[in-house]
Short mmCIF file of C-alpha atoms and ligand atoms in Angstrom, two decimals:
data_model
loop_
_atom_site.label_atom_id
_atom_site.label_comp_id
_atom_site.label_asym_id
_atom_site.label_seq_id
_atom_site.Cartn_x
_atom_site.Cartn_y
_atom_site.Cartn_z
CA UNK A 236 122.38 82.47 95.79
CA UNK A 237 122.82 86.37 97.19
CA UNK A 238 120.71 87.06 100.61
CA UNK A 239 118.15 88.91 100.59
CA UNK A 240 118.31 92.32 100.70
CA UNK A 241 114.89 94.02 99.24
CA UNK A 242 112.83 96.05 101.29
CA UNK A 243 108.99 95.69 99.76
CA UNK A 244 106.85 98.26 101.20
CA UNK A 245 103.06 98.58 100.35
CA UNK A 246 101.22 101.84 101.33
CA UNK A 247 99.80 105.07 99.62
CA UNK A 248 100.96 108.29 97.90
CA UNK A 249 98.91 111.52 98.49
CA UNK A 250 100.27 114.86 96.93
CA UNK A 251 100.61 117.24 100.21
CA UNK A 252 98.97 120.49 99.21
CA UNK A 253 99.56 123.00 102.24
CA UNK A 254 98.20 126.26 102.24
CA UNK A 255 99.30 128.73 105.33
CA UNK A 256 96.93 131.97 106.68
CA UNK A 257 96.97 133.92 109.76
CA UNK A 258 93.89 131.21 110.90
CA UNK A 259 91.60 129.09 109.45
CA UNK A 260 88.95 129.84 107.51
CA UNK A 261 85.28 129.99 108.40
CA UNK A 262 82.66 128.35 106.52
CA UNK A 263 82.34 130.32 103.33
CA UNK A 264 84.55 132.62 103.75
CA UNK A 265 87.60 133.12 101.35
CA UNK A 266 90.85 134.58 103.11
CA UNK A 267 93.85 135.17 101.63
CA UNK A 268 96.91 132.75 102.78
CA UNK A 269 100.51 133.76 102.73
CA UNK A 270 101.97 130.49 101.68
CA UNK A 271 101.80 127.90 99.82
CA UNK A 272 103.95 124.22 99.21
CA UNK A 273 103.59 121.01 97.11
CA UNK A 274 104.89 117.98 98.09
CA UNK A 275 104.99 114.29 97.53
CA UNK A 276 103.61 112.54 100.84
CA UNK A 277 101.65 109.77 102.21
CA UNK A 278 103.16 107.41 104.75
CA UNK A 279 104.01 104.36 102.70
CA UNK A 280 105.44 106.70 99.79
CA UNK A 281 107.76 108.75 102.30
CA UNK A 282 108.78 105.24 104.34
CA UNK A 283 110.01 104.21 100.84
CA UNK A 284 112.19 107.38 99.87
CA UNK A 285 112.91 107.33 103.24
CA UNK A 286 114.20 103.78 103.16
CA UNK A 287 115.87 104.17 99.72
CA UNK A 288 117.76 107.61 100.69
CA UNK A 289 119.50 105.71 103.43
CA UNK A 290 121.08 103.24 101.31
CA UNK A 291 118.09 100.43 100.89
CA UNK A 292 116.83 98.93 98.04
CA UNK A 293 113.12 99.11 97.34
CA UNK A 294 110.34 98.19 96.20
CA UNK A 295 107.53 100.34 96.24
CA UNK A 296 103.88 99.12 96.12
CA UNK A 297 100.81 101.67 95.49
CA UNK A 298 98.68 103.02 92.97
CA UNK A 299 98.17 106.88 91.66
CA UNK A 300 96.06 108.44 88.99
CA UNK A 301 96.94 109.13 85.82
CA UNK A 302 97.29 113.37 86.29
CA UNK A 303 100.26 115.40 87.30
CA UNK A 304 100.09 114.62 91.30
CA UNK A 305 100.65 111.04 89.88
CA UNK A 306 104.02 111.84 87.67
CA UNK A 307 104.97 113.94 90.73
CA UNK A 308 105.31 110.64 92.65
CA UNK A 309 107.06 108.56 90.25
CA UNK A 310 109.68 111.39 89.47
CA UNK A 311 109.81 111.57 93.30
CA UNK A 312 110.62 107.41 93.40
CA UNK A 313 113.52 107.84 89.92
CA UNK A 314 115.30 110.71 92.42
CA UNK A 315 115.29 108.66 95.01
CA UNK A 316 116.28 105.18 93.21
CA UNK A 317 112.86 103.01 94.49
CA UNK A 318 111.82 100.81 92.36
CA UNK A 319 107.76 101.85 91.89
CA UNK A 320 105.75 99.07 91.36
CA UNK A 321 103.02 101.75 91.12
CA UNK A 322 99.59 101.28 88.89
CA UNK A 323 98.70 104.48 86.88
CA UNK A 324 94.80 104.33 86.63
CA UNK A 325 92.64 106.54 84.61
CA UNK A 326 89.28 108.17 85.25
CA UNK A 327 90.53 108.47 89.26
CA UNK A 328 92.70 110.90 91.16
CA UNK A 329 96.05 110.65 92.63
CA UNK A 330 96.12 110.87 96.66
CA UNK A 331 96.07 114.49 97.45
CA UNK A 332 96.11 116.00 100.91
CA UNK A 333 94.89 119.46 101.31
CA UNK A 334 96.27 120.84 104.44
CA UNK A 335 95.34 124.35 106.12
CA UNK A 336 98.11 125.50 108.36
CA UNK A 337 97.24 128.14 111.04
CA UNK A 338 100.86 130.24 110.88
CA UNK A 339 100.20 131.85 113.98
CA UNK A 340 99.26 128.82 116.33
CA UNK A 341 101.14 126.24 113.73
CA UNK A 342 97.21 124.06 114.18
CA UNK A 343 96.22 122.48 111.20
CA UNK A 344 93.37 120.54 109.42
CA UNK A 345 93.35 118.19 107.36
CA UNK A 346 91.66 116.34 104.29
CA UNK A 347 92.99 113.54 103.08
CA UNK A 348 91.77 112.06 99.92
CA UNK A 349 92.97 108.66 98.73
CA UNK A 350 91.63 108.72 95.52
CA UNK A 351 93.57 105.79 93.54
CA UNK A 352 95.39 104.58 96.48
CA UNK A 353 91.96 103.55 98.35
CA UNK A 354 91.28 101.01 95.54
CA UNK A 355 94.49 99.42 96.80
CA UNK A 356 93.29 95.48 97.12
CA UNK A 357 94.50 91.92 98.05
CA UNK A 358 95.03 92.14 93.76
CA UNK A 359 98.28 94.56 94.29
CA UNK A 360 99.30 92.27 97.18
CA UNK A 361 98.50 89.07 94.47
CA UNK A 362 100.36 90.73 91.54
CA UNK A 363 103.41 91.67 93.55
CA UNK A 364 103.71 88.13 95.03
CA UNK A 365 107.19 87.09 93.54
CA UNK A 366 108.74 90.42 94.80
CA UNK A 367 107.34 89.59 98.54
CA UNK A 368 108.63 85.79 98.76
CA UNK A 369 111.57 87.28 97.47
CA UNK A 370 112.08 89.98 99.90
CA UNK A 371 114.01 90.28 103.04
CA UNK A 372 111.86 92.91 104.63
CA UNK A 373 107.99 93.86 103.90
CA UNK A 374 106.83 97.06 105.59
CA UNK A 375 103.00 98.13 105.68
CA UNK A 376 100.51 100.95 106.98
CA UNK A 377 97.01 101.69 107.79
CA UNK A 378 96.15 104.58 105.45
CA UNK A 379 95.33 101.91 102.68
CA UNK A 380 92.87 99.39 102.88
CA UNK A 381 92.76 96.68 106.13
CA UNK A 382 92.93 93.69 104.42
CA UNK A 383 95.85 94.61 101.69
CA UNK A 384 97.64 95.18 104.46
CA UNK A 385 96.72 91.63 106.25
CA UNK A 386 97.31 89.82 102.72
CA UNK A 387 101.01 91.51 102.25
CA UNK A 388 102.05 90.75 105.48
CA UNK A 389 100.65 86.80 105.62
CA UNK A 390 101.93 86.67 102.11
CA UNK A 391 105.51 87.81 103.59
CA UNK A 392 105.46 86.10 106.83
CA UNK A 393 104.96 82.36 105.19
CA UNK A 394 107.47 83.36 103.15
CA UNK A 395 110.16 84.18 105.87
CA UNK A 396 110.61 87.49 105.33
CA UNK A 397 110.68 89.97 108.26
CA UNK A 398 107.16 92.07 108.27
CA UNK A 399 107.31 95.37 109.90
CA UNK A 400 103.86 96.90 110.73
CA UNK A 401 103.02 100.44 111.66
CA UNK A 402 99.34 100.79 112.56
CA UNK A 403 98.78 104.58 111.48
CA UNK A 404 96.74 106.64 111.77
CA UNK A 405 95.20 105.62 114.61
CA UNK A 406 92.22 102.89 114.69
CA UNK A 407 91.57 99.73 116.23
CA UNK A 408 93.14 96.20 114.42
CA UNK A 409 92.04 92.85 114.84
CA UNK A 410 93.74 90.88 116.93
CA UNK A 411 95.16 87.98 114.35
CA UNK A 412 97.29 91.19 112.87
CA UNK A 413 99.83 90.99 115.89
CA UNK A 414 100.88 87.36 115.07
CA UNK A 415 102.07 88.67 111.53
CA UNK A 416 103.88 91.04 112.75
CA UNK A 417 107.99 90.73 113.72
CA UNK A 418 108.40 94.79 114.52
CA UNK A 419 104.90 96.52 115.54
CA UNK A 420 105.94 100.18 115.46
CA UNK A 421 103.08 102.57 116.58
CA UNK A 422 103.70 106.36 117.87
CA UNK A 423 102.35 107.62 121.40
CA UNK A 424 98.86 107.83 119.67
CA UNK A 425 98.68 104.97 117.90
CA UNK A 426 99.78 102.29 120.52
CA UNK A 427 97.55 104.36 123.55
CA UNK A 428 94.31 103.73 120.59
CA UNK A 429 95.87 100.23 120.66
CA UNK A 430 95.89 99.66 124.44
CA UNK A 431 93.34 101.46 125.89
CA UNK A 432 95.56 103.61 128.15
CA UNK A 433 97.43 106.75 127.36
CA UNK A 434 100.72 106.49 127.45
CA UNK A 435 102.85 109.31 128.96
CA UNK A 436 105.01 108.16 131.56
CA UNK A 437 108.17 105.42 131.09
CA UNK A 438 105.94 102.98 133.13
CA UNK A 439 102.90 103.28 130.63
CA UNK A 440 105.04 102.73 127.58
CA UNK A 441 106.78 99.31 129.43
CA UNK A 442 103.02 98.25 130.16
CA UNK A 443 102.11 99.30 126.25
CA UNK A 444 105.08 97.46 125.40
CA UNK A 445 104.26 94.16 127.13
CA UNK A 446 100.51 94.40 126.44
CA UNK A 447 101.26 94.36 122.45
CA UNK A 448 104.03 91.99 122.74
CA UNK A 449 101.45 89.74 124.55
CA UNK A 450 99.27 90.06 121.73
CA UNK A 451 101.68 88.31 119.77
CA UNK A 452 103.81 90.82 117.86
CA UNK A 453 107.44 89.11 117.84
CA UNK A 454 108.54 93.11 119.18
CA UNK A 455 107.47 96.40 120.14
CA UNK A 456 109.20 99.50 118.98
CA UNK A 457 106.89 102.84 120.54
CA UNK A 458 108.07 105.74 119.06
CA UNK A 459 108.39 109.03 121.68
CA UNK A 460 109.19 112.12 119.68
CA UNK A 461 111.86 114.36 120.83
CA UNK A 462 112.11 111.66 123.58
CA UNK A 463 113.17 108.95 121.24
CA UNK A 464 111.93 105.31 121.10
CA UNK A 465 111.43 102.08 123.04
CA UNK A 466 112.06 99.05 122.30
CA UNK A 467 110.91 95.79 124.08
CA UNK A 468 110.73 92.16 123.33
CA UNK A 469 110.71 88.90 125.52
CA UNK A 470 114.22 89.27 126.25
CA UNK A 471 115.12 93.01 126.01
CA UNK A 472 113.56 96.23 127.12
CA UNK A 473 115.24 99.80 126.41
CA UNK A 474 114.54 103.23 126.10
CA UNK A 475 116.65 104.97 123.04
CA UNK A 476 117.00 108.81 123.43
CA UNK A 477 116.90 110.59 120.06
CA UNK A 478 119.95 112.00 118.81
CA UNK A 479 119.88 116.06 117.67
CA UNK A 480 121.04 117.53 114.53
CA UNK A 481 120.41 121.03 114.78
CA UNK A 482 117.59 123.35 115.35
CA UNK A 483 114.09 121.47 114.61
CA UNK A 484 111.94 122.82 111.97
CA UNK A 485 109.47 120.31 110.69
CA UNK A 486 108.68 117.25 112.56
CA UNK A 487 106.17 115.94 110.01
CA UNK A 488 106.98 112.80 108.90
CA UNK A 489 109.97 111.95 111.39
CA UNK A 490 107.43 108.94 111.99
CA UNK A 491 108.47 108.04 107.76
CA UNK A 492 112.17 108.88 108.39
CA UNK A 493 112.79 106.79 111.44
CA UNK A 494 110.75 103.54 109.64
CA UNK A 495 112.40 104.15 106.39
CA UNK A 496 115.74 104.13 108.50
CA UNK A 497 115.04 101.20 110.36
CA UNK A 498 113.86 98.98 107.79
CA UNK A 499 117.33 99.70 106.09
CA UNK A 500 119.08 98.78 108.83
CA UNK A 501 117.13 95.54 109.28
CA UNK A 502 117.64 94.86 105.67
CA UNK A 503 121.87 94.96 106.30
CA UNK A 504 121.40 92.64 108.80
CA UNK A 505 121.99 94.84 111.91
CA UNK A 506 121.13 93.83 114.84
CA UNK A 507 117.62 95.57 116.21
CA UNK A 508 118.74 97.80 118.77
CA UNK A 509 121.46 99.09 116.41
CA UNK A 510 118.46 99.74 113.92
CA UNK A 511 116.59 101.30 116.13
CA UNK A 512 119.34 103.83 116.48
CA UNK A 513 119.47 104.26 112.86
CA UNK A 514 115.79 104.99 112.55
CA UNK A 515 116.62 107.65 115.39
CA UNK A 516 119.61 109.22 113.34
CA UNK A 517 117.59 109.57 110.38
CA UNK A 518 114.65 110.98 112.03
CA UNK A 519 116.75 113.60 113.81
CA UNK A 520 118.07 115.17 110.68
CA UNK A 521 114.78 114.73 108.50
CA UNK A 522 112.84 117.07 111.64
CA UNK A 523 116.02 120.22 110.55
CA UNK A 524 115.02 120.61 107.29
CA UNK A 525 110.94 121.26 106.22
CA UNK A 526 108.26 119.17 104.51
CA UNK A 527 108.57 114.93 104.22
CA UNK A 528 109.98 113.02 101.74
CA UNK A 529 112.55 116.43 100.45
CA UNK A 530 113.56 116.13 104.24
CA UNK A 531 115.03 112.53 104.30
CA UNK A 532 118.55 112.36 104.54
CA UNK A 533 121.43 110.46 102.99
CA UNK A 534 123.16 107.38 103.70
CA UNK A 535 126.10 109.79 104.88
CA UNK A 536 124.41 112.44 106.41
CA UNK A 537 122.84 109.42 108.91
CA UNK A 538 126.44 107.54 108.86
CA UNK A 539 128.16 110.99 110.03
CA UNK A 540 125.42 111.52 112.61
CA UNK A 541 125.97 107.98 113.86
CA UNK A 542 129.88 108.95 114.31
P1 ATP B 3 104.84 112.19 112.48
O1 ATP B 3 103.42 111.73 112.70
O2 ATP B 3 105.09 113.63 112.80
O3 ATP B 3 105.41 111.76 111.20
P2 ATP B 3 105.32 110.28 114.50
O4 ATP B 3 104.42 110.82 115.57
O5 ATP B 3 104.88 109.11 113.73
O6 ATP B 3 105.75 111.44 113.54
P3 ATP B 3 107.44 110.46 116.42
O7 ATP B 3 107.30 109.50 117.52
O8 ATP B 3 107.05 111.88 116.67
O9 ATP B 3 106.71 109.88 115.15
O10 ATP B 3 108.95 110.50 115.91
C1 ATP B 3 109.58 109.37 115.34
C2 ATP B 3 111.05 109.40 115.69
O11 ATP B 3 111.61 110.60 115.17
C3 ATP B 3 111.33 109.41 117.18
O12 ATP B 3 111.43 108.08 117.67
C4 ATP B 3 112.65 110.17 117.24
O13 ATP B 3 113.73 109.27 117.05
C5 ATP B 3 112.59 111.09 116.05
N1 ATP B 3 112.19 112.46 116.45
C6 ATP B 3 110.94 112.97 116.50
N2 ATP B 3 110.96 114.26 116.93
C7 ATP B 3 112.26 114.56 117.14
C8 ATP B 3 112.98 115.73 117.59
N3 ATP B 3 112.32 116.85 117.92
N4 ATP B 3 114.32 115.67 117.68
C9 ATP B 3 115.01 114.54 117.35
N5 ATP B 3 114.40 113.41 116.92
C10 ATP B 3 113.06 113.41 116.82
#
């Protein structure tokens, strides 16, 4: 019998509809913008293309509409070879972010709506079960529903496969989550919502990184922007800087890249440190080149980065 090798991830798709004007507008008002992109996005969805891009092979767990946002996505997942375990339902939406950008200041706001992807359930967890026993890696989010995410990782766990968690956005989890969890990988936000404590200097990302670890996640990756990641677990503690390719442009979704990277590398069998490098290769060249899942490089492109 092969090892395993699949990467399952479970998480949403939302079409990314950003529209750019010198500000935002006020309420009522129409202004003209001076820009305007389409995208596929959603965390889960770009972890997967992400994941897939660098040479993994996956699985991808969700659910769209049955409109054009929803072909978008599964054109997105044939171009990028994952496999799209994806349920096309009628009479609701696809995901669909709509996304003011401020070009002057670079703000933004935000409205997400999850339209089919909030009906994810426990059932697309049930229905997908053979795939998850079967896989060597299961990867989850927060933007779909709580307890999907709790089912896919038990479901994975008891089945030996290594679960990878990233609590995002931001909001509290119960504690029994931490136990199901080999890799917890929050950003700055996330893990200071997750410990109480903001989390700026090296000495309040060690003390994030034992608090979670004490909470029973098997390890802690924090990811630090431009300042790279940490890594900690009962034997190991390190600080990786992040690696540069070229001028930054975008850093939206270098949160995806680095995830979709590291579950890759974790799915080869490479040790974690070595993955966490990985996930820091292909976040650096994904934050050169504008918008999400267009911006996540190839196996090569992170292989000649790595040198
Ligand atoms: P986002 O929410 O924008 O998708 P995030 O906040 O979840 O991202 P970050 O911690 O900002 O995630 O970045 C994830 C990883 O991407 C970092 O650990 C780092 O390796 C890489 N990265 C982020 N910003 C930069 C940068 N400016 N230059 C190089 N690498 C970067």
């Amino acid at each position: 019998m092969s090892e395993k090798s699949g990467i399952v991830i479970l998480g949403i798709f939302a079409a990314d509809t950003a529209y750019k004007a010198k500000r935002l507008p006020h309420i009522a008002e129409t202004l003209m913008g001076s820009g305007f992109t389409l995208g596929p996005g959603g965390k889960g969805s770009n972890q997967a293309i992400a994941a897939a891009k660098a040479g993994g092979k996956v699985t991808f767990i969700s659910r769209v509409g049955n409109d054009p946002f929803g072909e978008m996505a599964l054109a997105a997942y044939a171009a990028a070879g994952v496999k799209a375990n994806v349920m096309k339902m009628d009479g609701v939406s696809s995901g669909a972010a709509f996304i003011f950008v401020d070009e002057v200041t670079g703000d933004n706001a935000i409205i997400v709506a999850p339209g089919a992807a909030g009906l994810i359930g426990i059932e697309d967890v049930d229905a997908n079960r053979a795939e998850i026993e079967s896989a060597a890696i299961f990867m989850t989010q927060l933007e779909q529903p709580l307890e999907a995410a709790i089912h896919g990782l038990s479901m994975a766990k008891r089945a030996g496969a290594t679960t990878i968690f990233n609590p995002a956005p931001a909001r509290a989890i119960p504690d029994n989550i931490y136990g199901l969890c080999d890799f917890i990988v929050p950003n700055e936000v996330e893990a200071a919502e997750l410990v109480g404590h903001a989390i700026a200097t090296d000495e309040e990302v060690r003390a994030a990184g034992r608090t979670l670890l004490d909470r029973g996640a098997g390890a802690v990756i924090i990811t630090l922007g431009a300042r790279g990641a940490f890594y900690h677990t009962a034997g190991q503690s390190e600080f990786v800087p992040a690696f540069s390719a070229g001028d930054v442009v975008d850093t939206t979704g270098a949160g995806d890249a680095f995830l979709g990277g590291f579950a890759t590398a974790i799915s080869e069998g490479q040790e974690p440190i070595e993955a966490l490098r990985f996930g820091c290769a292909t976040a650096a060249i994904a934050v050169t080149r504008p918008g999400t899942a267009p911006a996540m490089p190839s196996r090569a492109e992170i292989s000649a980065l790595l040198g």
